[in-house]
CSV table of C-alpha atoms and ligand atoms in Angstrom, one decimal:
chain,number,residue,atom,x,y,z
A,1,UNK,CA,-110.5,81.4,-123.2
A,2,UNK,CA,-113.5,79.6,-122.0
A,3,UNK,CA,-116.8,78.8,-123.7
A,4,UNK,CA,-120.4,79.9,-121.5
A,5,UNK,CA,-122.4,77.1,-119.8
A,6,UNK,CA,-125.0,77.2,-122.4
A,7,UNK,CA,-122.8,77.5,-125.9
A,8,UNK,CA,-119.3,75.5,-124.5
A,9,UNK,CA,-118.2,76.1,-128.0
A,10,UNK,CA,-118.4,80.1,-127.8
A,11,UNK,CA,-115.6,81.5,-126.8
A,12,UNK,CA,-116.0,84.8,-124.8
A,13,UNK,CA,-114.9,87.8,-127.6
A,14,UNK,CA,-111.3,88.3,-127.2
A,15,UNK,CA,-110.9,92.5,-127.7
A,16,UNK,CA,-107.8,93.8,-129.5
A,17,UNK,CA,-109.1,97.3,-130.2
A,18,UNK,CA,-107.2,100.1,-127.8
A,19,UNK,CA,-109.5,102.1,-126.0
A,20,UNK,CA,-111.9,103.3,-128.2
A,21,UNK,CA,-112.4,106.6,-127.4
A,22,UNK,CA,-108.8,107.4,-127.4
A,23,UNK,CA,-108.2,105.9,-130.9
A,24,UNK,CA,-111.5,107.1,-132.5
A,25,UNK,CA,-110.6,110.8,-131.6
A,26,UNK,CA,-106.9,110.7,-132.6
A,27,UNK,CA,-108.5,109.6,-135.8
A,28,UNK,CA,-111.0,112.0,-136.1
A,29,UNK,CA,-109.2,115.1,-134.8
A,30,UNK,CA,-106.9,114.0,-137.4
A,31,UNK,CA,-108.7,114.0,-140.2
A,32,UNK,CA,-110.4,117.3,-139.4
A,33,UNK,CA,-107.2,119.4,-139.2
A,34,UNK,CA,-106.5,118.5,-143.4
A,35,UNK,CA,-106.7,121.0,-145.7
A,36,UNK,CA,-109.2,118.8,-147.4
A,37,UNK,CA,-111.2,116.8,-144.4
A,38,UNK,CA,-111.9,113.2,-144.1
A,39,UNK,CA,-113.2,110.5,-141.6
A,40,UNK,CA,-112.2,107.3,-141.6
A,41,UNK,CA,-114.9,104.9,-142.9
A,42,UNK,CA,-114.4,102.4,-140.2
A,43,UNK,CA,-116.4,104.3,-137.7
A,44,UNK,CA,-120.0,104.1,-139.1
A,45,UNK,CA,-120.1,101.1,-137.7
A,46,UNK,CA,-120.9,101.5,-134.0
A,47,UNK,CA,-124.3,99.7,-132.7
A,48,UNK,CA,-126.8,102.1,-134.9
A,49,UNK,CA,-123.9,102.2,-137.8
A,50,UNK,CA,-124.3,98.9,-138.0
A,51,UNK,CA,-128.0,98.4,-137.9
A,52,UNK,CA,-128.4,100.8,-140.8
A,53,UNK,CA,-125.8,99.0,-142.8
A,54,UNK,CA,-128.0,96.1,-142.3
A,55,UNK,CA,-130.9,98.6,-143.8
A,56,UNK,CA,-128.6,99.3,-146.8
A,57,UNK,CA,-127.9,95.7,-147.6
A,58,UNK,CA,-131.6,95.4,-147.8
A,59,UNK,CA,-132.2,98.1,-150.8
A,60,UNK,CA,-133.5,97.4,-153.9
A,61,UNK,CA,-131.1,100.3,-155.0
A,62,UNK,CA,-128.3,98.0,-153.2
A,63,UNK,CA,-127.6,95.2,-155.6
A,64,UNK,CA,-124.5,94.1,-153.9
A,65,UNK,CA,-125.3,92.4,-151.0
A,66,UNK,CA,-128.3,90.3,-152.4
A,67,UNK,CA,-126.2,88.8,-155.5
A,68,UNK,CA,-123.3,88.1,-153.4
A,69,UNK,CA,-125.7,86.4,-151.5
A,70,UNK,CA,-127.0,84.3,-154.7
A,71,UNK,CA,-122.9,83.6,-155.9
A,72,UNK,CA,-122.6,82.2,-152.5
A,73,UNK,CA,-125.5,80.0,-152.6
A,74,UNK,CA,-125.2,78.8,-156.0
A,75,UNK,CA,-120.9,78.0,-155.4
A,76,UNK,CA,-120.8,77.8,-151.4
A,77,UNK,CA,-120.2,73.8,-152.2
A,78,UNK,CA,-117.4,74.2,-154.6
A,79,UNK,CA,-115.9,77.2,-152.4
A,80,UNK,CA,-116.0,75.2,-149.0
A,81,UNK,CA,-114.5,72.1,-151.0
A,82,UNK,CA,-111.3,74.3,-152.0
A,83,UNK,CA,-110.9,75.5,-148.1
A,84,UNK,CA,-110.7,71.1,-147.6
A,85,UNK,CA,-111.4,69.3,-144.2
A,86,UNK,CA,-110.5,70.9,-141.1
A,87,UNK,CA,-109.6,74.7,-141.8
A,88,UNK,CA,-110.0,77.7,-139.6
A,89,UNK,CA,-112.0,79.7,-141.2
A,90,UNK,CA,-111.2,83.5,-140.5
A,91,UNK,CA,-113.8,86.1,-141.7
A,92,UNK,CA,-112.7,89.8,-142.2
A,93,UNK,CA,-115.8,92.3,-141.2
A,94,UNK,CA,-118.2,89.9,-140.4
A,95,UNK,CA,-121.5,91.6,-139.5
A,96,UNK,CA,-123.7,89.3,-139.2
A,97,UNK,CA,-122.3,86.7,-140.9
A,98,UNK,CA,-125.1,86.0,-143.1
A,99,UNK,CA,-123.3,84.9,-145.8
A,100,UNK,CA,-120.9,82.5,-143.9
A,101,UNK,CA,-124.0,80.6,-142.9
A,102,UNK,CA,-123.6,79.3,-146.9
A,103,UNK,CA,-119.9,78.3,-146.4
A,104,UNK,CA,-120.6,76.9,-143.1
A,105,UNK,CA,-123.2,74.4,-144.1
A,106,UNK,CA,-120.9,73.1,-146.4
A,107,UNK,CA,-117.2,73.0,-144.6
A,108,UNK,CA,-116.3,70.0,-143.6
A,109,UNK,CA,-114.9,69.8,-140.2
A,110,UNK,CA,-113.7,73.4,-139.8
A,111,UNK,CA,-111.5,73.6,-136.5
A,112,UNK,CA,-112.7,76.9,-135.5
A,113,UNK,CA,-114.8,80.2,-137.0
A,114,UNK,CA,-112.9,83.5,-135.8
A,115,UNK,CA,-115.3,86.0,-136.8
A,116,UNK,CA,-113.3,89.7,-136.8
A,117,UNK,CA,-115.4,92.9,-136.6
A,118,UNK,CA,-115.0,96.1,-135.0
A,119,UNK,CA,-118.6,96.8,-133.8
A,120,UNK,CA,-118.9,94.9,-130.2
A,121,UNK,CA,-122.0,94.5,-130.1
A,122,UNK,CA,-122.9,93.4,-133.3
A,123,UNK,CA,-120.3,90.7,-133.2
A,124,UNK,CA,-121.3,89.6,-129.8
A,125,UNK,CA,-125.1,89.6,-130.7
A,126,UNK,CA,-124.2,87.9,-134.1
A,127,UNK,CA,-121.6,84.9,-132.6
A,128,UNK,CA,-124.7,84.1,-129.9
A,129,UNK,CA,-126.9,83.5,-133.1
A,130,UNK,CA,-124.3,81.3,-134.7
A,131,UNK,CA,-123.4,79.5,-131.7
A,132,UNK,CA,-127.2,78.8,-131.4
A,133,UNK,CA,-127.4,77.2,-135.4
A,134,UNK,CA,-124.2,75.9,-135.2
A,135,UNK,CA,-123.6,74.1,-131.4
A,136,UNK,CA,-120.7,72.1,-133.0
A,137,UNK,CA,-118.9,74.6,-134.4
A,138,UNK,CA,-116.1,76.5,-132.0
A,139,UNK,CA,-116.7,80.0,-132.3
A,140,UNK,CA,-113.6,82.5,-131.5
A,141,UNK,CA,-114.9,86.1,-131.9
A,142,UNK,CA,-112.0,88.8,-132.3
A,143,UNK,CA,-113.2,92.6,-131.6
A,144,UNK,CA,-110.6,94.1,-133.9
A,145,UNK,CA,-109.8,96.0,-136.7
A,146,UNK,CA,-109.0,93.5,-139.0
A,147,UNK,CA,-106.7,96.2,-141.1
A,148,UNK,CA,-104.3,96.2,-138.0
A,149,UNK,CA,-103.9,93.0,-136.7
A,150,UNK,CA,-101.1,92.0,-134.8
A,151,UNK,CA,-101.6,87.9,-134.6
A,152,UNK,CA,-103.9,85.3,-134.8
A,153,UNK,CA,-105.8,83.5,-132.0
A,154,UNK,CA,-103.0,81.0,-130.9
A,155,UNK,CA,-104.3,77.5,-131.0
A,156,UNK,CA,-105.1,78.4,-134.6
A,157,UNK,CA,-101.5,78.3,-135.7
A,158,UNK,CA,-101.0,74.6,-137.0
A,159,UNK,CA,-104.4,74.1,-139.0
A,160,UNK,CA,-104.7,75.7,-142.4
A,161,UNK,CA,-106.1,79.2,-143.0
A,162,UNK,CA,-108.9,80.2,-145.2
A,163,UNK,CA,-109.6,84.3,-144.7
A,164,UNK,CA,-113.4,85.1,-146.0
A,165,UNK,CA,-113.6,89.1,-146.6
A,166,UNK,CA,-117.0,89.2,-148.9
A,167,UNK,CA,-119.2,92.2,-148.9
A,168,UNK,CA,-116.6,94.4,-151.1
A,169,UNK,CA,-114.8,96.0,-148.3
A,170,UNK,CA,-111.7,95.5,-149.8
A,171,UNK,CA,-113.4,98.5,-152.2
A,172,UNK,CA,-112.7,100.7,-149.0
A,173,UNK,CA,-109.2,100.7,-149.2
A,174,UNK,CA,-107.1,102.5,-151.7
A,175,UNK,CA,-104.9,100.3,-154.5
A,176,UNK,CA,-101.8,100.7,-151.9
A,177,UNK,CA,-103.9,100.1,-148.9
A,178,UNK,CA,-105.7,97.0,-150.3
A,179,UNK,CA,-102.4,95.5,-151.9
A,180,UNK,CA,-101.0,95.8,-148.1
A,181,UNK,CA,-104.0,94.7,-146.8
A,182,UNK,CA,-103.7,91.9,-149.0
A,183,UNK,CA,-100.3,90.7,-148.0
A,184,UNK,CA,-101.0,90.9,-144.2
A,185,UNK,CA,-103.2,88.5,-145.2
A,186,UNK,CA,-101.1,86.1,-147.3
A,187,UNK,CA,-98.7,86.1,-144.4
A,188,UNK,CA,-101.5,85.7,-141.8
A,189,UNK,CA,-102.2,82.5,-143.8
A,190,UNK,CA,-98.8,81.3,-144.4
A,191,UNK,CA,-98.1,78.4,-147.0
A,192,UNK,CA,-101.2,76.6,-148.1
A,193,UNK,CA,-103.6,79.8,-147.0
A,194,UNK,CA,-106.4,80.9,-148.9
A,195,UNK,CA,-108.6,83.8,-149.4
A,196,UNK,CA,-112.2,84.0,-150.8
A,197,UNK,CA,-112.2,87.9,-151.4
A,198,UNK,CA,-116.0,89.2,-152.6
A,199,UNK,CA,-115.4,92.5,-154.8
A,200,UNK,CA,-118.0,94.6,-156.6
A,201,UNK,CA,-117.3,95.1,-160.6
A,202,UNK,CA,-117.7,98.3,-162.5
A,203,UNK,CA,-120.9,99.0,-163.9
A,204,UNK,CA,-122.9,101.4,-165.5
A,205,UNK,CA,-122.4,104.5,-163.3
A,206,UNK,CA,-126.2,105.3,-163.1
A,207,UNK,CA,-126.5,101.6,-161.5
A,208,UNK,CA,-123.6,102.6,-158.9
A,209,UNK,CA,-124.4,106.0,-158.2
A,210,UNK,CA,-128.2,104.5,-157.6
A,211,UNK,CA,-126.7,102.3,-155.0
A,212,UNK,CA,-125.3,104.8,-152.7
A,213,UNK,CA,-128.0,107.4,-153.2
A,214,UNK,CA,-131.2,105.4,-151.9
A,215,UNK,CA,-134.3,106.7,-152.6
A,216,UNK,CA,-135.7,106.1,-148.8
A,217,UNK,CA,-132.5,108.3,-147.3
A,218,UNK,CA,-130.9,105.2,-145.8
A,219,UNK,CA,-127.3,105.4,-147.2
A,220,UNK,CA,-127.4,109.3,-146.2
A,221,UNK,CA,-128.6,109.0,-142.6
A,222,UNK,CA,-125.8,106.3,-142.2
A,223,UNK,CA,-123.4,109.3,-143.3
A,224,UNK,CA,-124.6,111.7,-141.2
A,225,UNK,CA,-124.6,109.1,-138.6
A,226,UNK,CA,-121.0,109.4,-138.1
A,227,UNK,CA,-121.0,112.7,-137.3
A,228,UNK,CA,-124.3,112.0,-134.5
A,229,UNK,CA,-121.3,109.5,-133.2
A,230,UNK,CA,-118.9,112.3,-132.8
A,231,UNK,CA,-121.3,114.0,-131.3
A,232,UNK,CA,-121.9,111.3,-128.8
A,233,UNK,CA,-118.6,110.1,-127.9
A,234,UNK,CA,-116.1,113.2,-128.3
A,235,UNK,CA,-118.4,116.0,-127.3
A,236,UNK,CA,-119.2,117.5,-130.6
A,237,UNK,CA,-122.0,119.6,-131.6
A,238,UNK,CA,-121.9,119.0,-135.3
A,239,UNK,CA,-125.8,119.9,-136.2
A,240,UNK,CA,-126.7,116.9,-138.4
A,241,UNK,CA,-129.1,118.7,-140.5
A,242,UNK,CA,-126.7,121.4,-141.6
A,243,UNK,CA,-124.4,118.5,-143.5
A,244,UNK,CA,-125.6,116.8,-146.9
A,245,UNK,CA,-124.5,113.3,-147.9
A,246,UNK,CA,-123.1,113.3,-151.5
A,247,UNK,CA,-121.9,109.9,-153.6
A,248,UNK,CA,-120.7,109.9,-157.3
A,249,UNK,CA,-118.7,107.4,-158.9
A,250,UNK,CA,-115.2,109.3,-160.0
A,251,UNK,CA,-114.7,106.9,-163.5
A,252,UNK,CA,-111.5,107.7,-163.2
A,253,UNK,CA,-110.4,106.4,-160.5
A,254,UNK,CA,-112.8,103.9,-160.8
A,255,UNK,CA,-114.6,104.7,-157.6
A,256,UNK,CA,-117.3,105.5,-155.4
A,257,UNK,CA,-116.6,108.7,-153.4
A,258,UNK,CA,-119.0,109.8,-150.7
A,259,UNK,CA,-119.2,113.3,-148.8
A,260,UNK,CA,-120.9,114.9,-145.9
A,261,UNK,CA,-121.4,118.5,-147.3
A,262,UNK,CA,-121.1,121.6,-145.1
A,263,UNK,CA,-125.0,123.6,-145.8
A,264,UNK,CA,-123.1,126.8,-144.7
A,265,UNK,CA,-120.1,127.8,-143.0
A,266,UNK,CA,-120.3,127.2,-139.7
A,267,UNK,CA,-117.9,126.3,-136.7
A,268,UNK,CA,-117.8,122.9,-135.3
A,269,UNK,CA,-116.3,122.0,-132.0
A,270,UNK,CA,-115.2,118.4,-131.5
A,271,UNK,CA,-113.4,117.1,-127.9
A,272,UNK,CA,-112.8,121.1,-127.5
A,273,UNK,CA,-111.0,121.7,-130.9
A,274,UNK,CA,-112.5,124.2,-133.2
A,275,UNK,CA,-113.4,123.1,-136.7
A,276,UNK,CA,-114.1,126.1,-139.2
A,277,UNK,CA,-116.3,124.8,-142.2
A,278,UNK,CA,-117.2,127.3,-145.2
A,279,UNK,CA,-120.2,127.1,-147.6
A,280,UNK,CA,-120.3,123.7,-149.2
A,281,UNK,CA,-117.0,122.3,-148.1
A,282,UNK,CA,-116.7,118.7,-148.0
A,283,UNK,CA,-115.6,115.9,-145.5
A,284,UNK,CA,-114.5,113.0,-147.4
A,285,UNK,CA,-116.0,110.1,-145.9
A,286,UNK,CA,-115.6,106.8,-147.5
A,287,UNK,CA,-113.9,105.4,-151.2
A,288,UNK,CA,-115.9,101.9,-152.4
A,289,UNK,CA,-113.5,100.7,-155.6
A,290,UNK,CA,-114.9,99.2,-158.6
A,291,UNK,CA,-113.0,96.4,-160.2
A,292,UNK,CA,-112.1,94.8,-163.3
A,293,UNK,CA,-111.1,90.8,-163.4
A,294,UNK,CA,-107.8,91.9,-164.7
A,295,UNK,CA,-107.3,94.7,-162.1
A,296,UNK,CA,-108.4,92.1,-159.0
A,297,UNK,CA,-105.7,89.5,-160.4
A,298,UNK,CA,-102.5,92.2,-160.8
A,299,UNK,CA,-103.6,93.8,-157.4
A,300,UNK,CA,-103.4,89.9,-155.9
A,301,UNK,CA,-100.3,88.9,-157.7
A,302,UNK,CA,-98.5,91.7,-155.9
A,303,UNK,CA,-99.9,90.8,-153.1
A,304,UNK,CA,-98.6,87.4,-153.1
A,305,UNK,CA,-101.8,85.7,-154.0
A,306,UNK,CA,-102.6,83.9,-157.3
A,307,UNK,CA,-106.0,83.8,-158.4
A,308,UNK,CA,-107.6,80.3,-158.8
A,309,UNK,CA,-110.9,80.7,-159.7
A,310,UNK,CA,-113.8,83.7,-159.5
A,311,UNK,CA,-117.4,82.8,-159.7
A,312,UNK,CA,-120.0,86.1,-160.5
A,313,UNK,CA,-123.8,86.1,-161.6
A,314,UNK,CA,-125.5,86.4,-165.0
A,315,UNK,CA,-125.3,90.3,-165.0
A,316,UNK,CA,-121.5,90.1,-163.9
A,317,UNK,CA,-122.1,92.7,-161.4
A,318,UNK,CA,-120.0,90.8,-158.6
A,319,UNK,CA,-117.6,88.4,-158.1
A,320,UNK,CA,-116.5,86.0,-155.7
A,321,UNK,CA,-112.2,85.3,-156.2
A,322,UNK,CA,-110.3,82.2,-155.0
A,323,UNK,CA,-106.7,83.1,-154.1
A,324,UNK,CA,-103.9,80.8,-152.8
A,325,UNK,CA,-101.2,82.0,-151.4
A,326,UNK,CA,-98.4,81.7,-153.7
A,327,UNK,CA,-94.7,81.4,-152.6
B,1,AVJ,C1,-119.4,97.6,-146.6
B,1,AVJ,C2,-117.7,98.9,-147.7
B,1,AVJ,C3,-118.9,97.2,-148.9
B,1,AVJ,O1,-118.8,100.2,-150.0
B,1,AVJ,O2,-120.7,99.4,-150.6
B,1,AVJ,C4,-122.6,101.0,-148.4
B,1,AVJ,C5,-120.3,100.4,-147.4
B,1,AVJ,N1,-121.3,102.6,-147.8
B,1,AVJ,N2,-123.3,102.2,-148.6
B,1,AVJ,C6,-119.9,99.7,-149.8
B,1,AVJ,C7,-121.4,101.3,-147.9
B,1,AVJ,C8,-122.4,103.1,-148.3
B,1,AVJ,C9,-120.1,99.2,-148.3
B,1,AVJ,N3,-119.0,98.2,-147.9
C-alpha cells in the first residue's frame, strides 16, 4: 500500500466489502421474505445515510453524541495514557472520527490509525481530513464491515492493539451478537489488547424515546432513507411516503426498537421479487440497547474482556468502558 504525493502517510483505502450490490440484496431480499420483516441497520449508511447521521448527532433531542463528546474531552488524557506509547489504534465505525481527534491529540507515538467503516465515501472524505490535521500520523483506512472481519492490516501485527468503538453501536447488536462481536475483538487484539467501548445507559424512557423521535423529522427521514436506497440500488419502488418511522423503547428488553410502518397494504417489488405489505405492518429496522454498568461488565467478562475503568458525565447518561483483554 502506498501513501498519495501530497499525504505520504495516507494510505490509499484498502476495501474488504464483497460487491456491494450483491451482498446488500442477499441481505435485503432476505429480510423481506420473514414472516415478520427486517433490514439490516448497517445499510443507512451510504453517502446521504451518513450525512443525516451526522444531522442526528447534531440534535438537541440527541444527547448521546454531544456528551460522549464531553467524556472524551474531559478523560481523552487518561484514556490515551492506558492505550501507552506506540499502539495501533483501530476504530470500529468511524464516521468522521470526530471523537478520535480527542484521543489523537493525546497518544503518544501511535504506529498507525486504521479507521474501519462501511460508507466509502465518508471514510475516504473523513481520512483526507485527518491526514490533513495530522501529517505525522499514518493513516490505514479499511472499507469494511467491522462485524465480519477476517484480519487485520498486516504490518499491524507486532505493535499492541487498542480497538475504539464509541458512539453506542455496540447497542445495535443483540446480547449474543455483541458478546461475539466482543470476542472477535479480544482475539483481534490478542494479549495486552484493549478496547475503549462508548455505550449509552438506560434512562428515563421519555428522554430515549425523545432521542429517536426528533422534532425536525431527521431520525425518520434517515429511516425512510433506507428504503429510497433500495430503491436506488436494487430497483425497488417502495413509495417513501406510504411508510411511517416508529421508535419506542421496549423496557423490557431494555431497548430501542425502530420501524418503518406500512400506511396501507400495498405490494412492493424489490430486484423483481414481490413484497406483499398489509395495513400497518412493520419492517423492523434497527435495535439501539440500553445498558446498565453491571450488564456492560458480565456481557465483557464473557467476552473475554475485564473491565478496568468507565468514565460517564454528571447526569450518567453515557459511559466510556476500559477493557483489557483478559487471558
Ligand atoms: C449509531 C447505532 C449509535 O443507535 O443511537 C441514531 C443510530 N439510529 N438514531 C443509535 C441511530 C437512529 C445510533 N448508533
Amino acid at each position: 500500500m502506498q501513501g498519495s504525493a501530497t499525504h505520504p502517510c495516507l494510505m490509499s483505502v484498502r476495501d474488504l466489502l464483497p460487491p456491494s450490490s450483491d451482498q446488500f440484496r442477499e441481505d435485503v431480499l432476505h429480510g423481506l421474505r420473514l414472516p415478520e420483516k427486517e433490514l439490516p441497520c448497517k445499510y443507512f449508511y451510504d453517502a446521504r445515510g451518513s450525512q443525516l447521521f451526522e444531522q442526528i448527532c447534531d440534535l438537541d433531542e440527541y444527547y448521546l453524541t454531544r456528551t460522549e463528546l464531553a467524556i472524551m474531552d474531559r478523560h481523552a488524557g487518561e484514556m490515551a495514557d492506558v492505550f501507552g506509547r506506540k499502539c495501533l489504534l483501530i476504530e470500529y465505525g468511524s464516521g468522521s472520527s470526530i471523537k478520535t481527534r480527542l484521543l489523537l491529540d493525546h497518544l503518544k507515538e501511535p504506529v498507525a490509525y486504521v479507521p474501519i467503516d462501511i460508507s466509502r465515501e465518508h471514510l475516504t472524505e473523513s481520512a483526507l481530513n485527518l491526514a490533513e490535521q495530522y501529517p505525522q500520523l499514518k493513516i490505514m483506512p479499511l472499507c469494511a464491515d467491522f462485524a465480519n472481519l477476517p484480519s487485520l492490516p498486516a504490518n499491524g501485527k507486532s505493535a499492541r492493539k487498542a480497538v475504539y468503538f464509541p458512539g453506542s453501536t455496540i447497542g445495535n447488536f443483540t446480547r449474543d451478537e455483541a458478546i461475539g462481536l466482543l470476542r472477535q475483538t479480544a482475539r483481534l487484539c490478542g494479549l495486552g489488547g484493549r478496547l475503549l467501548l462508548g455505550a449509552d445507559l438506560k434512562k428515563d424512557p421519555r428522554v430515549l424515546e425523545a432521542a429517536y423521535n426528533d422534532d425536525k423529522g431527521v431520525t425518520a427521514a434517515f429511516n425512510l432513507n433506507l428504503l429510497v436506497r433500495i430503491n436506488r440500488e436494487l430497483e425497488g419502488d417502495f413509495p417513501i411516503d406510504r411508510f411511517w418511522h416508529h421508535a419506542f423503547y421496549n423496557p423490557t428488553q431494555g431497548r430501542i426498537e425502530i420501524y418503518l410502518i406500512s400506511q396501507v397494504a400495498q405490494r412492493v417489488r424489490v430486484a423483481g421479487e414481490v413484497f406483499q405489505f398489509s395495513e400497518g405492518e412493520p419492517i423492523r429496522t434497527e435495535y439501539s440497547y440500553k445498558y446498565s454498568i453491571d450488564g456492560l461488565r458480565e456481557m465483557a467478562a464473557a467476552a473475554g474482556f475485564e473491565v478496568k475503568h468507565g468514565w460517564t458525565d454528571d447526569r450518567n447518561n453515557f459511559l466510556v468502558l476500559y477493557l483489557a483483554v483478559r487471558f
